[in-house]
Short mmCIF file of C-alpha atoms and ligand atoms in Angstrom, two decimals:
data_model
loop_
_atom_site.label_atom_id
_atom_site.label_comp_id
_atom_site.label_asym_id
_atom_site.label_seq_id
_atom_site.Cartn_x
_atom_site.Cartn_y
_atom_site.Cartn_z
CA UNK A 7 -22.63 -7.39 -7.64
CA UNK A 8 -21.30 -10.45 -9.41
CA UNK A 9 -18.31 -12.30 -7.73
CA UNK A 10 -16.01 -14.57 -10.19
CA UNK A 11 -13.09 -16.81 -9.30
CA UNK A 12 -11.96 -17.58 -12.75
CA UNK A 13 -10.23 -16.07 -15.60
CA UNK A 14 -13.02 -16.72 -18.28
CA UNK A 15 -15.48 -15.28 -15.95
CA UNK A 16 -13.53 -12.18 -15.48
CA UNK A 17 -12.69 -11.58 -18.77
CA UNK A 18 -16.45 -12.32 -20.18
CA UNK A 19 -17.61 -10.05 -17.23
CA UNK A 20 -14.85 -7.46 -18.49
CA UNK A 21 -15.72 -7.30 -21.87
CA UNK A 22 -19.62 -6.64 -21.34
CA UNK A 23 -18.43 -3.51 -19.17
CA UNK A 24 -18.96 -0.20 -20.67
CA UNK A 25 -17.42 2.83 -19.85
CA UNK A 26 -14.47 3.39 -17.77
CA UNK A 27 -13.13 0.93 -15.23
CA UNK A 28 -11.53 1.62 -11.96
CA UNK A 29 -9.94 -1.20 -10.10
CA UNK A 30 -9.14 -1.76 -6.58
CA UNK A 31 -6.69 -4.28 -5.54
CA UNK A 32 -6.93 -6.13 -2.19
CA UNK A 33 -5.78 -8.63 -0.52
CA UNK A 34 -8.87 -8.71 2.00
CA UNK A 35 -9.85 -8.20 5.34
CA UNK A 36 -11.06 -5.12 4.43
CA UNK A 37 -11.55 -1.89 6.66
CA UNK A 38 -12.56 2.50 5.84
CA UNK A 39 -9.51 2.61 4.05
CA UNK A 40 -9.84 -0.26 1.30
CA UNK A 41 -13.31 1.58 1.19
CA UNK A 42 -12.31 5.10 0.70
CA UNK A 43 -10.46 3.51 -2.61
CA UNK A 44 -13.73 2.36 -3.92
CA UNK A 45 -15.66 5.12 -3.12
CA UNK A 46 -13.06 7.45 -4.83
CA UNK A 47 -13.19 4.51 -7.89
CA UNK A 48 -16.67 4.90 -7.41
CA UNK A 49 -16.62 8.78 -8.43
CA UNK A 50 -14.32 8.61 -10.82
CA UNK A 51 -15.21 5.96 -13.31
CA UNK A 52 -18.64 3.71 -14.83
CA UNK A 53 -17.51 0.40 -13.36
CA UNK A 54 -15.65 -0.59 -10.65
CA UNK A 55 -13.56 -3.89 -10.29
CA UNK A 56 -12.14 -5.17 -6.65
CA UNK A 57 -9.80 -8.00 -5.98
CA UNK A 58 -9.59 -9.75 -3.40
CA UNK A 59 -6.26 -11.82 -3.63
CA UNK A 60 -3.91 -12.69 -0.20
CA UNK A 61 -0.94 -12.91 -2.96
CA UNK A 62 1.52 -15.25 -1.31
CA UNK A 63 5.06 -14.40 -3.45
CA UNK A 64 4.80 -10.56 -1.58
CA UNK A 65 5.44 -13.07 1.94
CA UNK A 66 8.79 -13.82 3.17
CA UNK A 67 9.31 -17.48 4.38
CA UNK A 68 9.24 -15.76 8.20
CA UNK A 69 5.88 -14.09 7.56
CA UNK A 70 3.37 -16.22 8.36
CA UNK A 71 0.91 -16.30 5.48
CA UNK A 72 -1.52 -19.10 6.67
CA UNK A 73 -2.29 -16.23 9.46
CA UNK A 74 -3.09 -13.00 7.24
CA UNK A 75 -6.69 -12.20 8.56
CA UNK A 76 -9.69 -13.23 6.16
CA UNK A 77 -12.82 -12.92 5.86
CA UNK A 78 -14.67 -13.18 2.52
CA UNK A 79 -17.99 -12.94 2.90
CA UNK A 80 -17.80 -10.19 5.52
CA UNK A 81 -15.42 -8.23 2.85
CA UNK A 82 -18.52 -9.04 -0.32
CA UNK A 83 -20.99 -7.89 2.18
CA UNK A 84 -19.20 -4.60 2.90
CA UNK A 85 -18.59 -4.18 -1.00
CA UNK A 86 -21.97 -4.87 -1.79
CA UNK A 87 -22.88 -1.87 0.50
CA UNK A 88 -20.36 -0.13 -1.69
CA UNK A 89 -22.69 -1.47 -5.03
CA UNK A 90 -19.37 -2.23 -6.29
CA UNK A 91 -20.13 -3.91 -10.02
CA UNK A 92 -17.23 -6.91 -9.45
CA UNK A 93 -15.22 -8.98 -7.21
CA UNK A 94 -12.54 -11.11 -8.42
CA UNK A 95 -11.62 -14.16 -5.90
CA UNK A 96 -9.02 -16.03 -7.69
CA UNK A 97 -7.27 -18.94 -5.59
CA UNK A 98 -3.11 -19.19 -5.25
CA UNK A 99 -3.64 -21.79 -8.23
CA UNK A 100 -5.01 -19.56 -10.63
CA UNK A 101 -2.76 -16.87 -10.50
CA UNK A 102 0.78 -19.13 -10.16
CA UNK A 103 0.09 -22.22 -11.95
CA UNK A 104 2.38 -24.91 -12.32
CA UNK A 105 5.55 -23.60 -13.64
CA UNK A 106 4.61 -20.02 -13.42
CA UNK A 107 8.06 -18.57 -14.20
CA UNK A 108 8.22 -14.81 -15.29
CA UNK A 109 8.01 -12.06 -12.63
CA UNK A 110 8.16 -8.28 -12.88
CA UNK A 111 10.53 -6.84 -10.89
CA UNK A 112 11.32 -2.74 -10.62
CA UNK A 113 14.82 -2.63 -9.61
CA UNK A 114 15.93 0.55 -7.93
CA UNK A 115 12.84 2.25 -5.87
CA UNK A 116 11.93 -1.42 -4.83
CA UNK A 117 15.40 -1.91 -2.72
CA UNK A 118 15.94 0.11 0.69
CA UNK A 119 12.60 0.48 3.33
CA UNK A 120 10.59 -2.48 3.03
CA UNK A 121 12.24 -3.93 0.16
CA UNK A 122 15.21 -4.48 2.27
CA UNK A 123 13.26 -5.19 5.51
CA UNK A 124 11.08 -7.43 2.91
CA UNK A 125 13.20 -9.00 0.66
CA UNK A 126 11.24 -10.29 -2.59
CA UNK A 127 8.34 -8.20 -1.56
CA UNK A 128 7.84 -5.88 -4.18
CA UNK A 129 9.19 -8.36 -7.26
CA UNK A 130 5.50 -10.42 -5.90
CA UNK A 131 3.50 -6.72 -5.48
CA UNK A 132 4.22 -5.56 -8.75
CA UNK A 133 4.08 -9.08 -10.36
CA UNK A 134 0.29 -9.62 -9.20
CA UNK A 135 -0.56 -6.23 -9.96
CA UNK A 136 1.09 -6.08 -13.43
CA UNK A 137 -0.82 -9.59 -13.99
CA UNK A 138 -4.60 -7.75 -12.24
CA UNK A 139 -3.86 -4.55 -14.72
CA UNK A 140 -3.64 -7.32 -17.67
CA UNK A 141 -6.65 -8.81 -16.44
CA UNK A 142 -9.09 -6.00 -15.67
CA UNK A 143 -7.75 -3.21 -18.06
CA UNK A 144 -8.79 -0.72 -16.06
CA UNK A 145 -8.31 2.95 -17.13
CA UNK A 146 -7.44 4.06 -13.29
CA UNK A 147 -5.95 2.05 -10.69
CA UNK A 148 -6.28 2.93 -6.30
CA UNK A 149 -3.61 2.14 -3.55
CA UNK A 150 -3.33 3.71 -0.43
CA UNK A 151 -0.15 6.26 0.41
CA UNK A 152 -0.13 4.28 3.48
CA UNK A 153 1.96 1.79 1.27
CA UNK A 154 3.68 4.72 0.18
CA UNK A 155 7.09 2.84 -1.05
CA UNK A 156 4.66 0.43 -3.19
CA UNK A 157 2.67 3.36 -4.34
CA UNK A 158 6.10 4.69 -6.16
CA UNK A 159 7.10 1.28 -7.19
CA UNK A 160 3.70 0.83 -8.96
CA UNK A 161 3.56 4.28 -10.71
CA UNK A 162 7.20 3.20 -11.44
CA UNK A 163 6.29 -0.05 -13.16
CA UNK A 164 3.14 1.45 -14.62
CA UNK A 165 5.35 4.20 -16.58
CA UNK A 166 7.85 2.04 -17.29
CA UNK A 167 5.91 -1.32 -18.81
CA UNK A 168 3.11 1.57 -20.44
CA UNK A 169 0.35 0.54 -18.99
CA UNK A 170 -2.63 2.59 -19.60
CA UNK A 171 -3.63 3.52 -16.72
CA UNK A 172 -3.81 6.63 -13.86
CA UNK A 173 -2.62 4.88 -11.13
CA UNK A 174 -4.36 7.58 -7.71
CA UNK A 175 -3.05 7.52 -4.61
CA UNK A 176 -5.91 8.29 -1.77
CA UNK A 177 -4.85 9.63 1.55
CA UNK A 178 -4.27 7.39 4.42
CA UNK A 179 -7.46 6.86 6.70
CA UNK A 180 -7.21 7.13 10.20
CA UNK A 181 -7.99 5.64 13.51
CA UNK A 182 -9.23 8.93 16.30
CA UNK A 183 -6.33 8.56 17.83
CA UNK A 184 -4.57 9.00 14.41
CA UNK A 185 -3.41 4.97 13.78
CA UNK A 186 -3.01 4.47 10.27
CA UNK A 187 -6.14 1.86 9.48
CA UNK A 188 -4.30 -1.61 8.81
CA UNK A 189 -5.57 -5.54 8.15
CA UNK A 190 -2.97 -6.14 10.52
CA UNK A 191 -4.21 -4.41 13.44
CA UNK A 192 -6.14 -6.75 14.43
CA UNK A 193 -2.94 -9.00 15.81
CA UNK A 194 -3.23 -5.89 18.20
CA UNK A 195 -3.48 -6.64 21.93
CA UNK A 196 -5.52 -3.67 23.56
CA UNK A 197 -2.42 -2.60 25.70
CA UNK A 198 -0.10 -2.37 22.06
CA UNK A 199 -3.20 -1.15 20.14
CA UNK A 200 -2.95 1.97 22.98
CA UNK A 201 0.68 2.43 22.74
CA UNK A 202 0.45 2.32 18.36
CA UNK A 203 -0.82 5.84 18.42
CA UNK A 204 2.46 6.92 19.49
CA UNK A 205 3.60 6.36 15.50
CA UNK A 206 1.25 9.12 14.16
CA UNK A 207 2.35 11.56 17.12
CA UNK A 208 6.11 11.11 16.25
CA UNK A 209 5.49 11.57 12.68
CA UNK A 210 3.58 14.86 13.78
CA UNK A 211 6.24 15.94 15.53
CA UNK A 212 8.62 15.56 12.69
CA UNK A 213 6.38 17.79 10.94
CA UNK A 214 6.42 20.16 13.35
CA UNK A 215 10.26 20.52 13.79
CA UNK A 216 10.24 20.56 9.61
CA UNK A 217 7.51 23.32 9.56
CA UNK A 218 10.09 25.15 11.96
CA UNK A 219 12.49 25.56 9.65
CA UNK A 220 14.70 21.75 10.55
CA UNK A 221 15.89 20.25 7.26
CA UNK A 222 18.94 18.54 9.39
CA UNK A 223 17.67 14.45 8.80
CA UNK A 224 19.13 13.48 11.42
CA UNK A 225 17.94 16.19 13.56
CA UNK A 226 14.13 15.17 12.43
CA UNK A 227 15.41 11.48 13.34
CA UNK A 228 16.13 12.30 16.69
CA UNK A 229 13.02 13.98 17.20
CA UNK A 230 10.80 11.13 16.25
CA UNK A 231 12.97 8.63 18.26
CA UNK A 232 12.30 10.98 21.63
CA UNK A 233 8.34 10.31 20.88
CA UNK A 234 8.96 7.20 19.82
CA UNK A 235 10.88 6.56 23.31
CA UNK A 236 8.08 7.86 25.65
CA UNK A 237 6.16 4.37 24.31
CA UNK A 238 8.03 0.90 26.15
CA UNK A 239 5.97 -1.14 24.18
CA UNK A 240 7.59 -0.11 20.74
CA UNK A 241 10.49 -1.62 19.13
CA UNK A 242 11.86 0.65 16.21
CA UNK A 243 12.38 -1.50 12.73
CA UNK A 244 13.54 1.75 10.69
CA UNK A 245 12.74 5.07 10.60
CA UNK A 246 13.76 6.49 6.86
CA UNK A 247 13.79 9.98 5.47
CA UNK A 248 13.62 9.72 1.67
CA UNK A 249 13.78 11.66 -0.93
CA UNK A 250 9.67 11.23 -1.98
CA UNK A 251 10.49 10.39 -5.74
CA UNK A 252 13.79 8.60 -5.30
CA UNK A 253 13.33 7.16 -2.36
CA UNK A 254 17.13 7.86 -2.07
CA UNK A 255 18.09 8.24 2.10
CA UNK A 256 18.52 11.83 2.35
CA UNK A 257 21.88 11.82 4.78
CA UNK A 258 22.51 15.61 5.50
CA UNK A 259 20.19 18.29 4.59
CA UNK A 260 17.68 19.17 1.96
CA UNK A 261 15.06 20.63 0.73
CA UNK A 262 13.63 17.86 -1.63
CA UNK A 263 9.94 16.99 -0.75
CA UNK A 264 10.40 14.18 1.48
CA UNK A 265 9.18 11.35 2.74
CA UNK A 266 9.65 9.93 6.24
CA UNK A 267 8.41 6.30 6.80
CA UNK A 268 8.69 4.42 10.19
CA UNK A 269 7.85 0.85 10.82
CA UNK A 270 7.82 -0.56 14.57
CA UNK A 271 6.99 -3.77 16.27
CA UNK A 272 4.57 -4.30 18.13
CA UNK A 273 4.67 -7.80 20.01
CA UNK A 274 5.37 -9.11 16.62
CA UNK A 275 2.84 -7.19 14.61
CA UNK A 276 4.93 -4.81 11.93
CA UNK A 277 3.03 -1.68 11.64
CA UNK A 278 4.07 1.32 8.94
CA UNK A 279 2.90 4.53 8.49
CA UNK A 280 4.45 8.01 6.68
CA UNK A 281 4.36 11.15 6.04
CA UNK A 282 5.12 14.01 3.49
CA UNK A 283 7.02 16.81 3.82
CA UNK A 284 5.91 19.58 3.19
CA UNK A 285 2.93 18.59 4.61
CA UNK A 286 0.77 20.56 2.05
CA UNK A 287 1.29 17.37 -0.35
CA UNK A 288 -1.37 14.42 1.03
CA UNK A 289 0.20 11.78 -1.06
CA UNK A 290 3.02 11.01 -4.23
CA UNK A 291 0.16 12.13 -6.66
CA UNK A 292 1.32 15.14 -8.29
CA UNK A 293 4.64 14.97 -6.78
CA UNK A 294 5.90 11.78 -8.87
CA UNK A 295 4.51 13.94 -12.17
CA UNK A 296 6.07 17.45 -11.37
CA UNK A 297 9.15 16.55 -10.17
CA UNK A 298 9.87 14.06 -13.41
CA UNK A 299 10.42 11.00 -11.65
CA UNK A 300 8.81 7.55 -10.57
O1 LIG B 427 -1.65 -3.30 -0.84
C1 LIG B 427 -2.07 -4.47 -0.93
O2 LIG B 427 -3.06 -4.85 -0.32
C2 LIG B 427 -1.31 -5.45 -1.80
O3 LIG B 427 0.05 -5.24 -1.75
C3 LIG B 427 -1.82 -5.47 -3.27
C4 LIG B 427 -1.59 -4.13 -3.94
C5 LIG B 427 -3.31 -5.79 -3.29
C6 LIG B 427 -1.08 -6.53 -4.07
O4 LIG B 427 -1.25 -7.80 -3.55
#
């Protein structure tokens, strides 16, 4: 496995690949569900590319960015294990030099959930990523659905800027007790790393009450924020039900596939999870293409 930290490196390391390329964009501190991307990157193409980049312009000033857990040469050893082919490392520098001035920014799916919660958030995502895609030239591209509102924002950016490239969604992984697998668990303290199963039960239960016939949103709202209740520890940020292409708030009733995201605190620690609805569909894939949008 060869690890580079500069542009000429990656691009001389790039253009001796042969084959198809599948790259996997990180930002670190990585855990089953980074490595279920490059397994599935694995199967599906010759070479496989990782990054590992904590990309500070997807911060906000209140989101402490000196703290985001890392650990490089735990994550190389684990990738190694993976016989991924490369690792790009690139520091803050190399990415945003001095008067680094031109951003990409997708303006309607990025507003609302965590581009409202997160303002800025996605105009750094999909400026790094648009600048990795460059870089690599990958012919398929993995995020998690976890990130579900960046996952649409990046097939969004990836139609509309034609890149050439399948941009796959793979299914969140899960903790037993059903905790969507996060970097940022590990702020956890055991008592709130307990209680964060209760996010996966009320999304469950939404499912439920939706696979019994409820298309009322805020009917489904109130059911999540009775689970949601039964847990002291956990303070509701937002809980959204979205239209799953649009990400438009569906206010009434529908029957659009949709997508319910919640994201709670946890002593401080923001956690997010989702899930679709119906619950036959596992992630956007397929959705975003059938339904003609993002
Ligand atoms: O999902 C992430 O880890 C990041 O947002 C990404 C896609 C690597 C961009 O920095």
């Amino acid at each position: 496995m060869d690890v580079v930290d500069t542009i000429d490196a990656l691009r001389q390391a790039r253009q001796q690949m042969k084959g198809t390329v599948g790259l996997v964009p990180t930002m670190g501190a990585l855990h089953d569900g980074h490595l279920a991307l490059v397994r599935q990157a694995k199967a599906e193409n010759d070479v496989v590319i990782v990054s590992i980049f904590v990309n500070p312009t997807q911060f906000n000033p209140n989101e402490d960015l000196s703290k985001y857990p890392r650990d490089i040469p735990h994550d190389l050893e684990l990738l190694r294990q993976e016989d991924v082919d490369l690792v790009f490392t690139p520091t803050p520098e190399l990415i945003y030099p001095e008067g680094f001035q031109t951003w990409v920014n997708v303006e309607q799916v990025s507003q609302g959930l965590e581009g409202e919660r997160r303002p800025g958030h996605f105009r750094g995502v999909t400026t790094v990523v648009a600048k990795l895609f460059n870089l690599t030239q990958p012919k398929r591209a993995y995020f998690g659905q976890k990130d579900a509102q960046q996952a649409v924002v990046i097939k969004r950016m990836t139609r509309d800027l034609n890149f050439p490239i399948v941009i796959r969604i793979c299914p969140t992984v899960r903790e037993p007790d059903g905790l969507a697998m996060s970097s940022r668990n590990v702020y956890l303290n055991p008592e709130h790393r307990a209680a964060a199963a209760v996010i996966r039960r009320a999304l469950l239960a939404a499912s439920s009450a939706y696979e019994n016939g409820e298309r009322n949103a805020d009917d489904i709202r109130i059911v999540i924020e009775h689970v949601l209740e039964t847990e002291p520890l956990v303070e509701v940020d937002y809980i959204s039900i979205a239209n799953a292409v649009t990400l438009h708030e569906i206010e009434i009733q529908t029957d659009d596939p949709l997508l319910i995201s919640l994201v709670v605190n946890m002593g401080g620690t923001h956690l997010l999870d989702n899930i679709l609805l119906p619950a036959a569909h596992n992630t956007i894939d397929g959705l975003t293409d059938t339904l003609g949008g993002a």
